[in-house]
XYZ file of C-alpha atoms in Angstrom:
419
model
C 208.135 -28.667 94.565
C 204.820 -30.558 94.679
C 206.614 -33.799 93.534
C 209.041 -33.593 96.567
C 206.178 -32.914 98.833
C 204.087 -35.820 97.559
C 207.060 -38.294 97.751
C 207.814 -37.090 101.375
C 204.277 -37.415 102.802
C 203.797 -40.758 101.094
C 206.785 -42.170 102.944
C 205.468 -40.702 106.152
C 202.004 -42.093 105.622
C 203.391 -45.566 104.848
C 204.851 -45.553 108.403
C 202.492 -43.664 110.288
C 199.254 -44.978 108.710
C 200.013 -48.624 109.735
C 200.964 -47.874 113.207
C 198.532 -45.152 114.323
C 195.454 -45.772 116.655
C 192.654 -44.348 114.608
C 189.766 -44.896 117.114
C 188.996 -44.824 120.844
C 185.349 -46.232 120.541
C 184.082 -49.200 122.271
C 181.769 -49.465 119.286
C 184.812 -50.230 116.954
C 184.733 -53.533 118.476
C 182.089 -54.661 116.187
C 182.260 -55.471 112.565
C 185.733 -54.173 110.837
C 185.759 -51.212 113.284
C 184.676 -47.589 113.147
C 184.337 -46.289 109.453
C 186.682 -43.335 109.687
C 186.844 -41.616 106.339
C 183.968 -38.933 106.019
C 185.672 -36.999 103.314
C 188.294 -34.349 102.842
C 188.693 -31.402 105.182
C 186.621 -29.210 103.050
C 183.919 -31.679 102.615
C 183.835 -32.502 106.335
C 183.403 -28.827 107.127
C 180.222 -28.806 105.060
C 178.662 -31.814 107.209
C 180.388 -34.213 104.485
C 178.664 -32.609 101.452
C 180.373 -33.782 98.215
C 178.178 -32.231 95.477
C 180.055 -28.990 94.498
C 182.534 -29.097 91.618
C 185.966 -27.481 92.475
C 188.858 -26.723 90.352
C 191.487 -26.803 93.063
C 190.352 -29.211 95.752
C 189.865 -32.892 95.251
C 186.581 -34.923 96.258
C 187.855 -38.327 96.929
C 184.110 -39.590 97.435
C 183.042 -39.076 93.748
C 185.330 -40.033 90.972
C 183.057 -38.152 88.626
C 184.429 -34.865 90.087
C 188.111 -35.462 88.833
C 187.765 -33.766 85.546
C 186.757 -30.591 87.514
C 190.448 -30.304 88.485
C 192.415 -27.787 86.442
C 195.823 -28.198 88.098
C 197.599 -31.206 89.440
C 196.635 -31.446 93.077
C 197.930 -33.183 95.981
C 196.059 -33.262 99.335
C 196.488 -34.517 102.716
C 194.556 -34.324 105.917
C 194.676 -35.221 109.615
C 192.513 -35.016 112.805
C 193.076 -34.321 116.481
C 190.106 -35.860 118.407
C 189.011 -35.417 122.104
C 186.250 -37.741 123.248
C 184.389 -37.897 126.526
C 182.676 -41.376 126.990
C 180.307 -41.929 129.703
C 177.852 -44.611 131.056
C 175.211 -44.443 133.789
C 177.971 -44.987 136.339
C 181.354 -43.969 134.828
C 183.146 -41.463 132.798
C 186.454 -41.419 130.645
C 188.263 -39.373 128.400
C 190.306 -40.278 125.098
C 192.510 -38.124 122.705
C 194.272 -39.263 119.667
C 195.947 -37.597 116.504
C 195.435 -39.247 113.193
C 196.322 -38.984 109.455
C 193.082 -39.374 107.473
C 194.027 -39.489 103.780
C 196.412 -38.654 101.158
C 195.741 -38.325 97.360
C 197.011 -36.966 94.059
C 194.639 -35.768 91.300
C 195.885 -35.441 87.541
C 193.856 -33.323 85.186
C 194.388 -34.343 81.504
C 191.849 -32.384 79.606
C 188.301 -33.915 79.831
C 190.008 -36.847 81.711
C 190.850 -36.751 85.447
C 192.820 -39.406 87.210
C 193.510 -39.797 90.946
C 195.179 -42.176 93.316
C 195.969 -42.305 96.955
C 195.631 -43.979 100.435
C 192.703 -43.643 102.954
C 192.600 -45.470 106.441
C 189.033 -46.789 105.820
C 188.192 -48.099 109.350
C 189.823 -48.336 112.762
C 189.499 -50.640 115.892
C 190.792 -49.017 119.107
C 189.213 -49.655 122.577
C 190.230 -50.352 126.238
C 187.355 -51.677 128.380
C 187.878 -52.838 131.894
C 185.215 -54.425 134.170
C 184.904 -56.088 137.749
C 182.653 -58.519 139.302
C 182.548 -60.568 142.641
C 182.159 -64.360 142.249
C 181.896 -66.404 145.199
C 183.270 -63.514 147.290
C 186.360 -63.217 145.029
C 187.078 -60.121 142.721
C 187.541 -61.136 139.133
C 188.650 -58.414 136.667
C 188.545 -58.441 133.005
C 190.238 -56.272 130.446
C 189.549 -56.008 126.621
C 191.611 -54.154 124.298
C 191.442 -53.962 120.402
C 193.700 -52.240 117.691
C 194.310 -52.149 113.933
C 191.877 -51.418 111.103
C 191.315 -51.494 107.272
C 193.422 -49.310 104.814
C 192.181 -48.483 101.374
C 194.571 -47.748 98.464
C 192.570 -46.594 95.425
C 193.141 -45.692 91.585
C 190.289 -43.901 89.815
C 189.358 -41.879 86.723
C 186.451 -39.657 85.701
C 185.579 -38.219 82.265
C 183.582 -35.072 81.287
C 181.037 -36.324 78.802
C 179.567 -32.772 78.364
C 180.140 -29.468 79.921
C 177.064 -30.558 82.305
C 177.827 -34.371 82.745
C 180.624 -36.309 84.104
C 181.151 -39.950 85.068
C 183.914 -41.658 86.995
C 184.943 -44.847 88.829
C 187.564 -46.141 91.008
C 189.159 -49.392 92.076
C 190.276 -50.088 95.693
C 192.472 -52.601 97.407
C 191.529 -53.016 101.042
C 194.012 -54.339 103.498
C 194.778 -54.470 107.210
C 195.168 -56.203 110.608
C 192.890 -56.256 113.480
C 194.066 -57.673 116.896
C 191.761 -57.938 119.941
C 192.843 -59.292 123.317
C 190.800 -60.376 126.565
C 192.549 -60.821 129.770
C 190.883 -62.263 132.984
C 192.510 -62.055 136.522
C 191.314 -63.265 139.882
C 192.365 -61.270 142.904
C 195.152 -62.600 144.963
C 196.429 -64.897 141.994
C 199.441 -64.022 140.170
C 198.622 -65.876 137.012
C 195.782 -65.303 134.675
C 194.457 -66.042 131.186
C 194.556 -64.280 127.885
C 192.872 -64.773 124.544
C 194.474 -63.024 121.704
C 192.671 -62.963 118.138
C 194.292 -61.797 115.111
C 192.851 -61.254 111.684
C 194.638 -60.255 108.462
C 192.185 -58.745 106.126
C 192.383 -58.121 102.265
C 189.922 -57.708 99.503
C 188.916 -55.284 96.580
C 186.040 -52.796 96.217
C 184.683 -50.594 93.457
C 183.005 -47.109 93.372
C 181.315 -45.413 90.711
C 179.624 -41.934 90.267
C 178.115 -39.304 88.089
C 177.902 -35.477 88.463
C 175.524 -33.132 86.567
C 175.292 -29.163 86.823
C 173.405 -26.755 84.883
C 172.535 -22.921 84.872
C 169.146 -21.682 85.836
C 170.109 -18.301 84.825
C 173.323 -16.148 84.705
C 174.236 -16.558 88.289
C 172.227 -19.282 89.727
C 173.298 -22.987 89.158
C 172.206 -26.305 90.032
C 174.541 -29.110 91.153
C 173.814 -32.833 91.673
C 175.826 -35.980 92.205
C 175.264 -39.690 92.570
C 177.730 -42.464 93.793
C 177.310 -46.042 94.309
C 179.904 -48.150 96.211
C 179.323 -51.809 95.149
C 179.287 -54.379 97.980
C 182.894 -55.874 98.467
C 184.178 -58.802 100.226
C 187.032 -59.040 102.695
C 188.860 -62.233 103.196
C 189.803 -62.618 106.822
C 192.631 -64.988 107.881
C 192.304 -65.623 111.412
C 194.258 -66.965 114.291
C 193.497 -67.475 118.048
C 195.990 -67.721 120.756
C 195.332 -68.952 124.362
C 198.012 -68.412 126.921
C 198.644 -68.215 130.776
C 200.059 -64.717 131.795
C 201.912 -63.759 134.634
C 201.101 -60.029 136.036
C 204.010 -57.726 136.699
C 204.217 -55.552 139.798
C 204.542 -52.249 137.729
C 201.672 -53.355 135.350
C 201.502 -55.355 132.478
C 201.932 -59.024 131.894
C 204.227 -61.466 130.275
C 203.420 -65.057 128.869
C 204.065 -67.947 131.092
C 204.556 -71.252 129.463
C 203.885 -72.144 125.774
C 200.897 -70.599 124.319
C 198.195 -72.684 122.576
C 197.392 -71.565 119.022
C 194.077 -72.452 117.222
C 193.119 -71.938 113.719
C 189.476 -70.870 113.580
C 189.572 -71.011 109.858
C 189.186 -68.164 107.434
C 186.036 -66.302 107.050
C 184.633 -63.695 104.582
C 183.226 -60.366 105.510
C 180.940 -57.919 103.728
C 181.923 -54.451 102.933
C 178.409 -52.864 102.741
C 177.150 -51.394 99.368
C 176.240 -47.731 99.695
C 174.085 -45.399 97.427
C 174.482 -41.602 97.835
C 172.626 -38.840 96.104
C 172.820 -35.196 96.739
C 171.646 -31.737 94.994
C 172.141 -28.188 95.797
C 171.971 -24.653 94.283
C 174.499 -21.753 94.245
C 176.704 -19.490 92.436
C 180.022 -20.901 91.494
C 183.156 -19.530 93.491
C 180.632 -17.485 95.546
C 178.248 -19.577 97.709
C 176.488 -22.988 97.581
C 174.037 -24.736 99.800
C 172.905 -28.398 99.383
C 171.865 -31.777 100.921
C 172.487 -35.496 100.620
C 171.250 -38.736 101.618
C 173.214 -42.045 101.858
C 171.692 -45.505 102.112
C 173.880 -48.245 103.388
C 173.123 -51.943 102.756
C 174.716 -53.183 106.216
C 172.025 -55.395 107.569
C 173.851 -58.492 106.751
C 177.209 -57.338 108.076
C 178.963 -59.381 110.694
C 181.936 -59.430 113.087
C 184.927 -61.341 111.960
C 185.104 -64.700 114.065
C 184.071 -63.396 117.501
C 180.480 -64.305 118.459
C 178.566 -61.637 120.131
C 175.157 -61.527 122.169
C 172.567 -58.769 122.089
C 174.164 -57.477 118.927
C 172.722 -57.053 115.588
C 173.133 -55.015 112.434
C 170.667 -53.047 110.239
C 170.580 -51.001 107.197
C 172.021 -47.693 107.815
C 171.108 -44.136 106.682
C 172.757 -40.707 106.761
C 171.621 -37.277 106.047
C 174.140 -34.386 105.230
C 173.327 -30.687 104.837
C 175.804 -27.882 104.287
C 177.294 -25.164 102.411
C 180.015 -22.529 101.646
C 180.468 -18.708 101.166
C 183.365 -16.749 99.621
C 182.907 -12.871 100.016
C 185.063 -12.175 96.874
C 186.961 -15.060 95.286
C 189.086 -12.906 92.957
C 189.998 -10.016 95.431
C 193.527 -8.608 95.086
C 193.434 -6.089 97.909
C 191.668 -7.768 100.837
C 192.837 -11.275 101.802
C 189.927 -12.007 104.075
C 187.385 -11.562 101.302
C 189.129 -14.766 99.638
C 188.669 -17.046 102.590
C 186.035 -19.681 102.327
C 183.497 -20.038 104.989
C 181.819 -23.356 105.557
C 179.186 -25.139 107.657
C 177.338 -28.343 107.850
C 175.136 -30.842 109.787
C 175.279 -34.539 109.757
C 172.871 -37.247 111.234
C 173.167 -40.993 110.734
C 172.206 -44.344 111.917
C 175.411 -46.363 112.074
C 173.905 -49.725 111.239
C 174.832 -51.294 114.619
C 172.186 -52.410 117.074
C 173.061 -53.175 120.780
C 170.365 -54.174 123.177
C 167.771 -53.421 120.754
C 168.884 -49.832 120.410
C 170.261 -48.354 117.204
C 173.491 -46.500 117.791
C 173.143 -43.055 116.140
C 175.679 -40.393 115.490
C 174.951 -36.660 114.829
C 177.297 -33.778 114.417
C 177.607 -30.072 113.508
C 180.819 -28.714 111.607
C 182.487 -25.369 110.854
C 185.411 -24.627 108.563
C 187.711 -22.140 107.056
C 189.682 -22.197 103.779
C 192.803 -20.075 103.618
C 194.382 -19.299 100.210
C 198.421 -19.477 100.178
C 199.885 -16.574 98.959
C 202.628 -16.322 96.374
C 200.615 -16.635 93.198
C 199.539 -20.127 93.762
C 196.001 -21.799 94.219
C 197.261 -23.917 97.008
C 195.271 -23.652 100.211
C 194.936 -24.718 103.865
C 191.514 -25.881 105.199
C 190.696 -26.007 108.727
C 187.640 -27.257 110.539
C 185.876 -28.255 113.887
C 183.244 -30.931 114.410
C 181.182 -31.486 117.464
C 179.017 -34.461 117.894
C 177.469 -37.254 119.796
C 177.182 -40.953 119.238
C 175.376 -43.682 121.350
C 173.384 -43.514 124.505
C 173.975 -44.007 128.197
C 170.738 -46.024 128.537
C 170.636 -49.883 128.504
C 174.114 -50.000 129.695
C 175.546 -48.466 126.615
C 178.210 -45.797 126.169
C 177.549 -42.307 125.060
C 180.485 -40.463 123.211
C 180.658 -36.659 123.053
C 183.458 -35.783 120.620
C 185.131 -32.754 119.280
C 187.309 -33.091 116.272
C 189.919 -30.604 114.986
C 190.812 -31.339 111.435
C 193.064 -29.770 108.836
C 193.547 -30.449 105.259
C 196.497 -29.104 102.972
C 195.730 -28.736 99.238
C 198.937 -28.191 97.031
C 198.485 -27.167 93.214
C 200.995 -27.248 90.418
C 201.228 -27.546 86.858
C 202.584 -30.975 85.495
C 202.891 -32.134 81.864
C 203.666 -28.762 80.484
C 206.053 -28.870 77.456
C 208.960 -26.645 77.802
C 209.357 -23.909 75.120
C 212.862 -22.891 76.167
C 215.796 -24.767 77.617
C-alpha cells in the first residue's frame, strides 16, 4: 500500500512543487529567496528541534537519525499560511498553501537510507509604489516568483547503540523570475524589465547523534550537523520591453523586446553548524534546545544590485519538547497522542537600512496515531510568529502557519515464508 502512496505523491509533488508560490514576503526578494524548509511537521511543532531519535518518524535535518527507523517510512507535509504585512502607513494580507517536503526512509539493520525532495527556498512578492514627478503620477510594480528545490539522497550508520553518523548529498535546482514595470499616468505605454535566473548546484550535509542513559528512566540526547557551503550557478537573462496596459488590467508586450545576457554568476549557499542537546524518557517525554550558526555574511543577490542592503552571519535558537501520556495504551486513544510545543528565535542574516531582520515564533502540535495495527500517524501543528519591523520604512510580517505531516510506515524487504 505504501508503495502506491509514494508513487502517487511523488507524481503530484513533481507537478505542484514546481508551480506553487511558496512565499508572500517582500524579504524573499533578496539572495535566493526565503528559506522555507524548517523541518518536518513533528520537528516544527517543537520549535524546529531535531535531537530526539524516533523509530517511526523521519528527521530529514540530520542524516545520523536514519538508523533509528525500524520500519520503512514515507513522510509528506504541507502548510497553510496567513500573513498580515504592514508598514508605518499601509497594511495588506496574503494567504498561500504549499507542499513542504516528501521523503522515504529505508531501515537496513544498522544502516538507514533516505531520499526525497524539499522546496529549499522561495521567491514570492508583489510590491506597488507611486510617486509624483514634475506633477505627473508615476507608478511602479515589482513582482517575483520561483525558488530553489533540493533533491537529496543520504545514509546513516549506527556505530554503537549510543553513537550514529550520517551524510547526505543534495542537488539544488530551480528558477527565479523577477519583473519591474513602470507606468506614467495618462500614458498607455510603459516599460518592463524581466530578469530570469536558472539555478543549479550541489550541497553536502553531515551529522552525528549520541544518546546515553543517566539511569533506568532518564536519558541524554544530543546531535550535531554541519551543512557545508555550497555553490549555485546562476544562468541569467534580462529582457527590456515596452508594454501596453489593458483596460481590464494586465499588460502585453508591444514591439520586439530587447534581450541582454548579463553573464552567468555564482551564488553561495551558506554553511551551517547546528548543535543541540536534551534530556527525557524515550517514548514518554523530552525537552531540549539547539543553536544554529549560519555563515551567511558573504551571501549576495543573483545579478540585481541593491542599495542599503547587506548580509551578516545568522544565528538561530530553538527550544521545545514533547509529551506522551501512555505510548502503549490499548484502551485509551487519547493517552497515545503526542503533545508538542516549542519556541524559535533567529536573525535571518539579512540587514536592510542597517536593521537586522529578525524572526521569532512559538509553535504547538499534536501527533495522532492511525488505527488498524499500524505505526502510521498524522501530525498537525500551529505556528505564530513575527518577522521584520515597521521602523525605517521596512515591513513587519505577523504570520500564522497551520501545518500537517503524514507519516506512513510499512515493512519492506521481508522474505516470504509461504506462497
